[in-house]
Short mmCIF file of C-alpha atoms in Angstrom, two decimals:
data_model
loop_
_atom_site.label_atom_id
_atom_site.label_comp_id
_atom_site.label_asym_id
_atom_site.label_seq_id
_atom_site.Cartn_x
_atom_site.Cartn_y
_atom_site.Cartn_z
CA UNK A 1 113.21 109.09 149.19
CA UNK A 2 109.86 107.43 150.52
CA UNK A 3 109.45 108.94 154.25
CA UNK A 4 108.15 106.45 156.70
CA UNK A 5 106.45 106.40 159.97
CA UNK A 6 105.57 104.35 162.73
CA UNK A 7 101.77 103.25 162.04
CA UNK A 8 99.10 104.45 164.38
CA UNK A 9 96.42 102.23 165.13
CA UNK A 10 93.34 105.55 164.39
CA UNK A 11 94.91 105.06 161.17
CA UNK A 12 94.47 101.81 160.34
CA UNK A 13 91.05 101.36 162.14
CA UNK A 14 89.07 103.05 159.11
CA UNK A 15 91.15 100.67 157.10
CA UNK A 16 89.85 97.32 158.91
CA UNK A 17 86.32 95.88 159.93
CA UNK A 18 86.81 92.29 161.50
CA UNK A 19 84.02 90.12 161.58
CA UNK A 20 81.65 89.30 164.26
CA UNK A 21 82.65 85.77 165.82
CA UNK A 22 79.65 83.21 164.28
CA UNK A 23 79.16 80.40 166.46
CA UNK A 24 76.94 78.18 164.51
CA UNK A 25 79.06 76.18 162.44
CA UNK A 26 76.89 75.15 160.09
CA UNK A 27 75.51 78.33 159.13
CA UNK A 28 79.27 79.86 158.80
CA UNK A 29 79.72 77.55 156.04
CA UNK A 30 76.34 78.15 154.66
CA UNK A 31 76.56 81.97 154.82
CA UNK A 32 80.40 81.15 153.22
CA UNK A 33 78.74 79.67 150.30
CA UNK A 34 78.90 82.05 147.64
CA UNK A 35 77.55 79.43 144.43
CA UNK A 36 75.76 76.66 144.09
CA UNK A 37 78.44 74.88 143.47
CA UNK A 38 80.07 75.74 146.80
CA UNK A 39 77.02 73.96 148.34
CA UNK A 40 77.54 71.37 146.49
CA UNK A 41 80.77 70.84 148.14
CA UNK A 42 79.65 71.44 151.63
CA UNK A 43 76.69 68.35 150.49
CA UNK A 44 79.67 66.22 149.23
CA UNK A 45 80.87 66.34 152.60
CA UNK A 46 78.41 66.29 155.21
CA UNK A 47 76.39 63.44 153.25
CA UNK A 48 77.36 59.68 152.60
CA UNK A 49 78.04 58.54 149.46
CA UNK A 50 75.29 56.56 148.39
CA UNK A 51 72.55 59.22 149.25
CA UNK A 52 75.37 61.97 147.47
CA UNK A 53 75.42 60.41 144.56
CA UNK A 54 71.63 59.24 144.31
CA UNK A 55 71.33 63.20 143.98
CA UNK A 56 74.55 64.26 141.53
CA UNK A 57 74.16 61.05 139.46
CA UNK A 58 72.59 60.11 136.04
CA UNK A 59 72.37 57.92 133.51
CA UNK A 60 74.89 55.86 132.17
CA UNK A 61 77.46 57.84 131.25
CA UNK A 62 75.64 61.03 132.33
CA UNK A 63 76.67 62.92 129.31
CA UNK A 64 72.94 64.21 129.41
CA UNK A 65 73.74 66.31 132.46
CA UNK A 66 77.15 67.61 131.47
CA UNK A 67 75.52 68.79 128.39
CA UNK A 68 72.69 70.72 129.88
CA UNK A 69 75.24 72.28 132.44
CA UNK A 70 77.84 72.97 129.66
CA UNK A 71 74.88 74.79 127.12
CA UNK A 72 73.99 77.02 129.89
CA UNK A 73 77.62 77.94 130.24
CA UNK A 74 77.85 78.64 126.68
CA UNK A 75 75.93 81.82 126.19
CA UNK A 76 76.60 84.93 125.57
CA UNK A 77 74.83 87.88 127.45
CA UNK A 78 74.15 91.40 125.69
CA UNK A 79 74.09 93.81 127.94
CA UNK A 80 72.08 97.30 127.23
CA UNK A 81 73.30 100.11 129.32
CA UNK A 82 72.48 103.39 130.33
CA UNK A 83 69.28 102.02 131.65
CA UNK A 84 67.56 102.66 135.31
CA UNK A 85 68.14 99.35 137.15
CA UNK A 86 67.93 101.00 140.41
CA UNK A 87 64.88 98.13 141.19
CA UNK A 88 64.30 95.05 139.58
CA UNK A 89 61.12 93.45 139.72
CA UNK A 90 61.48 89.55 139.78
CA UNK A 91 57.53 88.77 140.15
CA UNK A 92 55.33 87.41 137.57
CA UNK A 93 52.61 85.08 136.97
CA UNK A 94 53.15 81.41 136.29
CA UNK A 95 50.31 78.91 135.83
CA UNK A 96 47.62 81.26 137.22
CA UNK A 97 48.84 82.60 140.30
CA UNK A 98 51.73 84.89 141.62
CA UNK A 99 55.61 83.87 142.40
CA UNK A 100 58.40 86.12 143.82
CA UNK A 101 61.09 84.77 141.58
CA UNK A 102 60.84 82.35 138.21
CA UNK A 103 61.73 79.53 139.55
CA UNK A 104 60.23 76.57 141.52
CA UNK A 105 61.39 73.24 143.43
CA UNK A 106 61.18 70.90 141.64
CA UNK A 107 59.82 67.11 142.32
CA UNK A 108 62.46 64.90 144.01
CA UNK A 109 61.74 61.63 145.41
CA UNK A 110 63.73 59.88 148.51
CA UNK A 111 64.40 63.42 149.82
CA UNK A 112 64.21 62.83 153.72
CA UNK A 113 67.81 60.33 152.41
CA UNK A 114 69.35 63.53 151.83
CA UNK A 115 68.81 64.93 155.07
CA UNK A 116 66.03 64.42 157.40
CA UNK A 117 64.39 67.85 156.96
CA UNK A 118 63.29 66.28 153.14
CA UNK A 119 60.56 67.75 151.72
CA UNK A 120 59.38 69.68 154.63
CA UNK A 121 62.23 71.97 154.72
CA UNK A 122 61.57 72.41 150.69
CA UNK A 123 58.39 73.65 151.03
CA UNK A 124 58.76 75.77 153.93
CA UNK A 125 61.74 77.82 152.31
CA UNK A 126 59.61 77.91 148.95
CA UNK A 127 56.67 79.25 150.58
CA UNK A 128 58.54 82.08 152.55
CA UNK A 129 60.42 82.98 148.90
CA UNK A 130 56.99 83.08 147.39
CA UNK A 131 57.73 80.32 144.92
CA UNK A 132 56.31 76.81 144.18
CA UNK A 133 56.98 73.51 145.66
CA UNK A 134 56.56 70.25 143.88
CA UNK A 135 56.07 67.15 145.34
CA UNK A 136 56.99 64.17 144.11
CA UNK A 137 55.11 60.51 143.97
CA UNK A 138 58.07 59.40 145.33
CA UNK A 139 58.63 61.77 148.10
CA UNK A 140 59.10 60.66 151.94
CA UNK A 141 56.57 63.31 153.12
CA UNK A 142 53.22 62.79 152.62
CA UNK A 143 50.71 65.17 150.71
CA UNK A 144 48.93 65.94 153.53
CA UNK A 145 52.20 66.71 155.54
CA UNK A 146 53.52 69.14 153.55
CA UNK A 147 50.03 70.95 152.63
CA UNK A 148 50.36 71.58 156.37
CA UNK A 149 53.78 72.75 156.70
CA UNK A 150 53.39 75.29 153.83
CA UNK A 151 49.41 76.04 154.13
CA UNK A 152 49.98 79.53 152.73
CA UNK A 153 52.81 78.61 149.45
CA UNK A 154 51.80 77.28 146.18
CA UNK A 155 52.08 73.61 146.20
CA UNK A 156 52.70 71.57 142.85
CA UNK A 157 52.17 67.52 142.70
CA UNK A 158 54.00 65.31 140.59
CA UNK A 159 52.50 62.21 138.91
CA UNK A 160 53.61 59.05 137.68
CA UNK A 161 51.29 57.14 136.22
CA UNK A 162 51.28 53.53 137.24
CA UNK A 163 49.71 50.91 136.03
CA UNK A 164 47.27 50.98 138.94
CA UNK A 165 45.39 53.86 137.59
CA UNK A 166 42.53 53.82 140.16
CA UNK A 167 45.46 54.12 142.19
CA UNK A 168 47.34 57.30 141.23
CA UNK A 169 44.23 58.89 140.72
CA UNK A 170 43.43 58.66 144.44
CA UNK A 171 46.52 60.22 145.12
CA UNK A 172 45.58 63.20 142.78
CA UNK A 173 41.99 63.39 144.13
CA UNK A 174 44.47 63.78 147.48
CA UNK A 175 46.75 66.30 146.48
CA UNK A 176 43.74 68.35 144.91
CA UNK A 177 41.97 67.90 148.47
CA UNK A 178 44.93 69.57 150.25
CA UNK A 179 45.26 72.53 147.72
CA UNK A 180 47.77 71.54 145.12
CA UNK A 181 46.95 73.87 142.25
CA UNK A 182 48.98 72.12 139.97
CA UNK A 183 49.44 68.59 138.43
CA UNK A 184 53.16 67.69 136.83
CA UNK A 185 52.29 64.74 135.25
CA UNK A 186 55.86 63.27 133.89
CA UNK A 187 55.56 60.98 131.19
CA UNK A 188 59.37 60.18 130.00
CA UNK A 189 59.45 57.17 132.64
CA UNK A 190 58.08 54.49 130.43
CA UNK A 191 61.32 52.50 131.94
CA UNK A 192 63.87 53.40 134.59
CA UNK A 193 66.99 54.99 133.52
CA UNK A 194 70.36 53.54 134.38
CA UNK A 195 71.49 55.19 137.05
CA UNK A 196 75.22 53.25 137.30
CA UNK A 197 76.05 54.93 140.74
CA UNK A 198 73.17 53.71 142.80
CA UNK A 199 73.82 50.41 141.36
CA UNK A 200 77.32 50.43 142.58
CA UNK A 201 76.03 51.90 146.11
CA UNK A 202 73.25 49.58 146.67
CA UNK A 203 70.51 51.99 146.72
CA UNK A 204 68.29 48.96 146.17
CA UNK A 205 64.75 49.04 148.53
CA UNK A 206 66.27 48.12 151.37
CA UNK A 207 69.41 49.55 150.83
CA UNK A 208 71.82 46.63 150.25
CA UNK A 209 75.33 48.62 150.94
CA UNK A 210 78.33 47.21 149.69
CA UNK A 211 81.23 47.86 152.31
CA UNK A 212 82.92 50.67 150.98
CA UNK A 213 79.18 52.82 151.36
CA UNK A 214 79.05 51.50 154.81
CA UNK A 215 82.34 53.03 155.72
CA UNK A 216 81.85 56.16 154.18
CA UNK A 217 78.74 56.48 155.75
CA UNK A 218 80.50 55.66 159.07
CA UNK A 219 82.51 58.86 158.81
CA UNK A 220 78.68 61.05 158.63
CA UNK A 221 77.64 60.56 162.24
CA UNK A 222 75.56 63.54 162.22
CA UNK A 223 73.97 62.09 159.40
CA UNK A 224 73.40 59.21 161.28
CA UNK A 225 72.10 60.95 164.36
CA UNK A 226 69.71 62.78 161.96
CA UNK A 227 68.34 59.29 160.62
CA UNK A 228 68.15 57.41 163.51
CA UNK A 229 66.54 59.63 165.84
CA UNK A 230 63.72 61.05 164.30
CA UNK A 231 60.36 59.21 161.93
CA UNK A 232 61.26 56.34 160.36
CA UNK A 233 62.41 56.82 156.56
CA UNK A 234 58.97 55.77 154.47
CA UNK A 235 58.50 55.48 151.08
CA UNK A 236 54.89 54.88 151.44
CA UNK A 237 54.21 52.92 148.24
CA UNK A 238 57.52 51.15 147.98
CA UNK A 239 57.62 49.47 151.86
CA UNK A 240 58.21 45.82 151.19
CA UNK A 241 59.51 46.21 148.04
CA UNK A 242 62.59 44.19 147.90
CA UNK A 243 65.33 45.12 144.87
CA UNK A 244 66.35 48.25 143.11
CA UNK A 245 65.05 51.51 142.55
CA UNK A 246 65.35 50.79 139.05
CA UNK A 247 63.78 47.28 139.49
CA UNK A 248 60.56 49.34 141.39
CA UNK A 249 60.16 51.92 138.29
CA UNK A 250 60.13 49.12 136.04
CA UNK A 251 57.57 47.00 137.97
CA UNK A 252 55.37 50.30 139.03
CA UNK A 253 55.31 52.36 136.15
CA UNK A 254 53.30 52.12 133.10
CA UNK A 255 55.19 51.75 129.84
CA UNK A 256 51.64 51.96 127.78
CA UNK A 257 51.08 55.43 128.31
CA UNK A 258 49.33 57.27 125.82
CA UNK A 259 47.90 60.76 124.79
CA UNK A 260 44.72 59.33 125.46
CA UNK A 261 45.49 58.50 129.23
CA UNK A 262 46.90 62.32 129.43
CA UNK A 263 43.70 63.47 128.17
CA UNK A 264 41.86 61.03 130.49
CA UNK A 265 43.62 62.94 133.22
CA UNK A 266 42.92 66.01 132.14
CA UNK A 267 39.55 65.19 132.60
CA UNK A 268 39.62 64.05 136.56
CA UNK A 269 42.38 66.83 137.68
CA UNK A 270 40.44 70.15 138.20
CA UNK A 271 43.55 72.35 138.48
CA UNK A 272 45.91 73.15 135.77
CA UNK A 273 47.63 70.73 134.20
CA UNK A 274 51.48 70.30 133.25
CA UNK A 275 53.10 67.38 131.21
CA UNK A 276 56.54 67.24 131.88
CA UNK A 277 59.44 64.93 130.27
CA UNK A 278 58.89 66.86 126.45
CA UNK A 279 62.22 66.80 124.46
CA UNK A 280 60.61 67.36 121.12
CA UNK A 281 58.88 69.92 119.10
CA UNK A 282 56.33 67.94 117.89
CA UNK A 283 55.67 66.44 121.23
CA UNK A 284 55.28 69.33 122.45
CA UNK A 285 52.79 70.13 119.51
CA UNK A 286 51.30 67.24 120.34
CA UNK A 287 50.41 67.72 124.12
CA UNK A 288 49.36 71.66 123.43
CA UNK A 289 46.70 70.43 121.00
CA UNK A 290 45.08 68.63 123.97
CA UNK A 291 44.72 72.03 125.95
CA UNK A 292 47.56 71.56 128.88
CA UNK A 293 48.28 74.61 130.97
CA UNK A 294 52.25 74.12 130.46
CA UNK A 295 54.90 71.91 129.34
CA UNK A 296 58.29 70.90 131.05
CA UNK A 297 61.07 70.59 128.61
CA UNK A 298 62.78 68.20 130.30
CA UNK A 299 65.18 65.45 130.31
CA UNK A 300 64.54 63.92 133.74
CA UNK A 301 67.67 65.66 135.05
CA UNK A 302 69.74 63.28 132.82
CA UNK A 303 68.72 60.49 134.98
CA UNK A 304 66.06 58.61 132.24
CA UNK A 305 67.90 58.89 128.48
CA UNK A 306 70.99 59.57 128.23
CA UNK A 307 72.50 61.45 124.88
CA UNK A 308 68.71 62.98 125.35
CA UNK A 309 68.13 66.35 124.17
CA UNK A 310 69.31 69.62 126.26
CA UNK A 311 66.23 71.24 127.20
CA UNK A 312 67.54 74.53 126.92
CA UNK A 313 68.98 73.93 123.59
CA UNK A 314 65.31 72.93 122.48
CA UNK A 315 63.90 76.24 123.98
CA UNK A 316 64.16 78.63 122.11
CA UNK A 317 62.26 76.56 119.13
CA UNK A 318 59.90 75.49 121.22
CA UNK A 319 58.72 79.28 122.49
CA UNK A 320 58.90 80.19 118.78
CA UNK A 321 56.14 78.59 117.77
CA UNK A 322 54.02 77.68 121.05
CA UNK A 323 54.75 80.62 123.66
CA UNK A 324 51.47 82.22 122.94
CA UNK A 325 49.24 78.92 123.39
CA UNK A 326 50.88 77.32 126.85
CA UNK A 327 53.32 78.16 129.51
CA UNK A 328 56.90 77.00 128.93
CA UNK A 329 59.04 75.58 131.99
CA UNK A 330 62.27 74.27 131.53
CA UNK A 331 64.63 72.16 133.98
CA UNK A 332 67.85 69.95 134.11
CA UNK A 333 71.29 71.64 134.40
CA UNK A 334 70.52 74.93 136.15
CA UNK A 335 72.90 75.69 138.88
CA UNK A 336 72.82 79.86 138.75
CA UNK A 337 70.30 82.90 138.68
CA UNK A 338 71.97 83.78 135.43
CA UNK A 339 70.88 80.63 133.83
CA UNK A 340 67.65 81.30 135.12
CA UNK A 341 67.89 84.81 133.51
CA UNK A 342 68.36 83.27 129.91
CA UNK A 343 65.84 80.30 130.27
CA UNK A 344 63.57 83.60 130.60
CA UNK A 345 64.81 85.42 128.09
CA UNK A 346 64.60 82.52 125.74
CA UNK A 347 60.92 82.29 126.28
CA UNK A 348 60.35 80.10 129.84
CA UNK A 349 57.96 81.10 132.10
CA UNK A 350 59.56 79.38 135.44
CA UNK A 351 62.61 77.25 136.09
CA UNK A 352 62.92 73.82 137.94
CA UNK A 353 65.38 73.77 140.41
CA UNK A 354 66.18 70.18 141.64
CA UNK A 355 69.74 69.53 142.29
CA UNK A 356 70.45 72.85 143.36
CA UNK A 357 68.15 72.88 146.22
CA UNK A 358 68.85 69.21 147.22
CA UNK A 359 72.88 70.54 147.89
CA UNK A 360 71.47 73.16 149.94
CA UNK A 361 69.32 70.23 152.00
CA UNK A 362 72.09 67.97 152.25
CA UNK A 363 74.46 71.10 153.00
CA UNK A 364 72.29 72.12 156.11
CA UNK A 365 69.07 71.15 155.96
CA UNK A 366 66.08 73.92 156.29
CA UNK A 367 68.87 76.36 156.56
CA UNK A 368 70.75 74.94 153.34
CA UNK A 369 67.79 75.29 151.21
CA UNK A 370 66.93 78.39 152.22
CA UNK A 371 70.69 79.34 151.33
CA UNK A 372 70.27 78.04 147.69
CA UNK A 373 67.21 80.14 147.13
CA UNK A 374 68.67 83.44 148.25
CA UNK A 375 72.17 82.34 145.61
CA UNK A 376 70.01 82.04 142.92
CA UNK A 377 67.79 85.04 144.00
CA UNK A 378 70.79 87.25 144.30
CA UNK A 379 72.60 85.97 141.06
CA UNK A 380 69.29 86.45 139.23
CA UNK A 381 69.25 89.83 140.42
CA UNK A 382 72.69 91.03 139.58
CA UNK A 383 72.08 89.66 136.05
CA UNK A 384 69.31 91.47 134.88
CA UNK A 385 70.68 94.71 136.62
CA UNK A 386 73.90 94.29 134.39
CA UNK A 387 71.87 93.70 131.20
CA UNK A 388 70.09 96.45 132.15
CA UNK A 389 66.96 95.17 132.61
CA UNK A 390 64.57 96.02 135.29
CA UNK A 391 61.75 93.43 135.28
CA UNK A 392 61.36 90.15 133.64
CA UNK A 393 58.74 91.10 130.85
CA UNK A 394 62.08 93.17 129.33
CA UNK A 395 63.83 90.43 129.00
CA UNK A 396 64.54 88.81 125.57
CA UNK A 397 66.12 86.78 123.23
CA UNK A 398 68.03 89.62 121.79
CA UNK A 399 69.69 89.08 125.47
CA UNK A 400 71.26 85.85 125.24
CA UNK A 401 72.95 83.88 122.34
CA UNK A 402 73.17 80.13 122.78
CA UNK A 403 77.23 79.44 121.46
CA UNK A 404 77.02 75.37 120.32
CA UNK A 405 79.69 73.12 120.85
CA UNK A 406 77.63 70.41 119.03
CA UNK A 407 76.16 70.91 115.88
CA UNK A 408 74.42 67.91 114.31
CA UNK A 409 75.58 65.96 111.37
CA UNK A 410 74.02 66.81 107.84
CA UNK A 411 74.48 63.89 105.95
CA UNK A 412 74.48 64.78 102.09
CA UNK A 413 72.55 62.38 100.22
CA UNK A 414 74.64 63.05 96.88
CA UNK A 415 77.81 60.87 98.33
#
């Protein structure tokens, strides 16, 4: 027989710990937020549905991005134990200067839509993690702006090349001006994707909202309230534009881009020098032999190509033969610290992170972002402790083993 008492309330104190009441409701559901993916659910409801989706769309059928986020579920980690992970060092040197972690915002244009903190709030956070901010040609803060806001971070600028070149060179000769130690100059927009769910939103220049958006937006006062009452949304380039973003690319962007232009670049930009959009080896051959700093692999996010190549997939081929002769970034699909943990291992430098801090934005602005950054910090962190690794030169590919679900075709020329 079980003997039973009455229970006693010293005994059940040790047992207990209640939480201290958190009045700020916005940063109870950050500080709730335990993935990315949970802030992505927070952004899905706190933003409307046009500016949501500009952000979690892509092309088409966006298989591009389902791929990329299904290859970095498929691996395989191999832990090594019995190893002293009591610290793990998570600074290195990318592209000639210091960062905290391996990863970096990436370049995201119409940012201040997502919430009005925009790009600002970006390059605050990144500054205060000790990683990199890009800016994009398309972002709603200007160069100057945030070179103010984050005077001590690293500051990245991203370049389209239109077909104005006297034109995006002055906004180079800008960016250099207000210490930007970095040029990402993107070359896989010959043509704008198609992005199907802006389409269907309206997300033309001005926005031309069909009435469902206008609803759902209805139901995001705060979002309203955010808009309305501080700067006026600019685009800088694109005011008076009338159509859609896709219509803009097209019109703006210069589909006769060559190596020669790159080089041509090179020339004028005195800092180091990225080209990102490469999905090939050979391309990436190609842009190395010109003497860039680094490469993006990098499918635009899914958002240009779709059926393009997964970045990640490409990786590990790429590093094989070029890791000793440029930096390698990679981006598009990477919503964890443990899929920043085998980009590494596979042989990337730094990460671009551009969905996963826009959630954060749209999730709570400043405060959002800053939440993303410590996820992926902390996941990163916990990975490499459980493969037993304590710094990020021990990582390596011996760590991680990329398990396919698509395998392409070998046709057999005898049948």
């Amino acid at each position: 027989m079980v003997k039973r008492r009455v229970p006693r309330a010293r005994d059940l104190a040790p047992l207990i710990r209640f939480r201290k009441p958190r009045l700020d409701r916005v940063q109870r559901r950050l500080d709730d937020a335990l993935t990315i993916d949970d802030l992505r659910r927070l952004a899905k409801r706190r933003t409307p549905r046009a500016a949501f989706d500009y952000t979690d769309g892509a092309a088409e059928d966006e298989i591009s991005i389902g791929r990329a986020r299904q290859a970095f579920r498929d691996i395989e980690f191999h832990p090594t134990i019995l190893r002293d992970v009591s610290h793990a060092r998570t600074d290195w040197q990318v592209l000639g200067g210091s960062v905290a972690l391996p990863f970096a915002i990436a370049p995201t244009g119409f940012t201040r839509l997502m919430h009005t903190d925009g790009e600002i709030a970006g390059a605050r956070v990144a500054a205060s993690a000790g990683i990199p901010f890009s800016l994009s040609t398309l972002g709603t803060a200007s160069i100057e702006d945030v070179a103010a806001a984050a005077p001590h971070g690293r500051k990245w600028f991203q370049l389209y090349m239109w077909r104005d070149r006297e034109r995006s060179m002055a906004l180079v000769e800008r960016a250099a001006h207000a210490g930007f130690d970095t040029l990402l100059a993107t070359v896989d927009v010959p043509v704008a994707g198609a992005r199907l769910r802006d389409v269907r939103n309206g997300m033309s220049i001005p926005p031309a909202l069909t009435l469902r958006t206008a609803l759902d937006a209805a139901w995001r006062p705060r979002w309203w309230f955010d808009l309305l009452t501080t700067e006026p949304l600019s685009f800088a380039s694109l005011d008076r534009w009338s159509g859609t973003v896709g219509d803009y690319l097209d019109s703006m962007f210069d589909p006769s881009l060559t190596f020669d232009d790159l080089a041509w670049i090179k020339a004028r930009w005195p800092g180091k020098l990225v080209v990102k959009g490469i999905q090939t080896l050979d391309d990436a051959r190609a842009v190395v032999e010109l003497g860039v700093d680094g490469i993006v692999l990098s499918n635009h996010g899914g958002r240009q190509l779709d059926r393009a190549p997964v970045p990640f997939h490409l990786l590990p081929t790429v590093a094989r033969e070029l890791a000793g002769r440029t930096e390698i970034l990679v981006d598009t699909g990477v919503m964890s610290g443990a899929d920043v943990v085998a980009a590494v291992a596979l042989g990337a430098r730094s990460v671009l992170i551009g969905r996963a801090y826009l959630y954060g934005l749209m999730a709570g602005g400043e405060a959002g972002v800053r939440r993303a950054v410590e996820i992926l910090s902390a996941q990163l962190i916990r990975t490499m402790k459980l493969l037993g690794v304590s710094s990020l030169e021990e990582l390596r590919p011996t760590h991680v083993t990329q398990l396919r679900r698509l395998a392409p075709v070998v046709n057999d020329a005898s049948t």
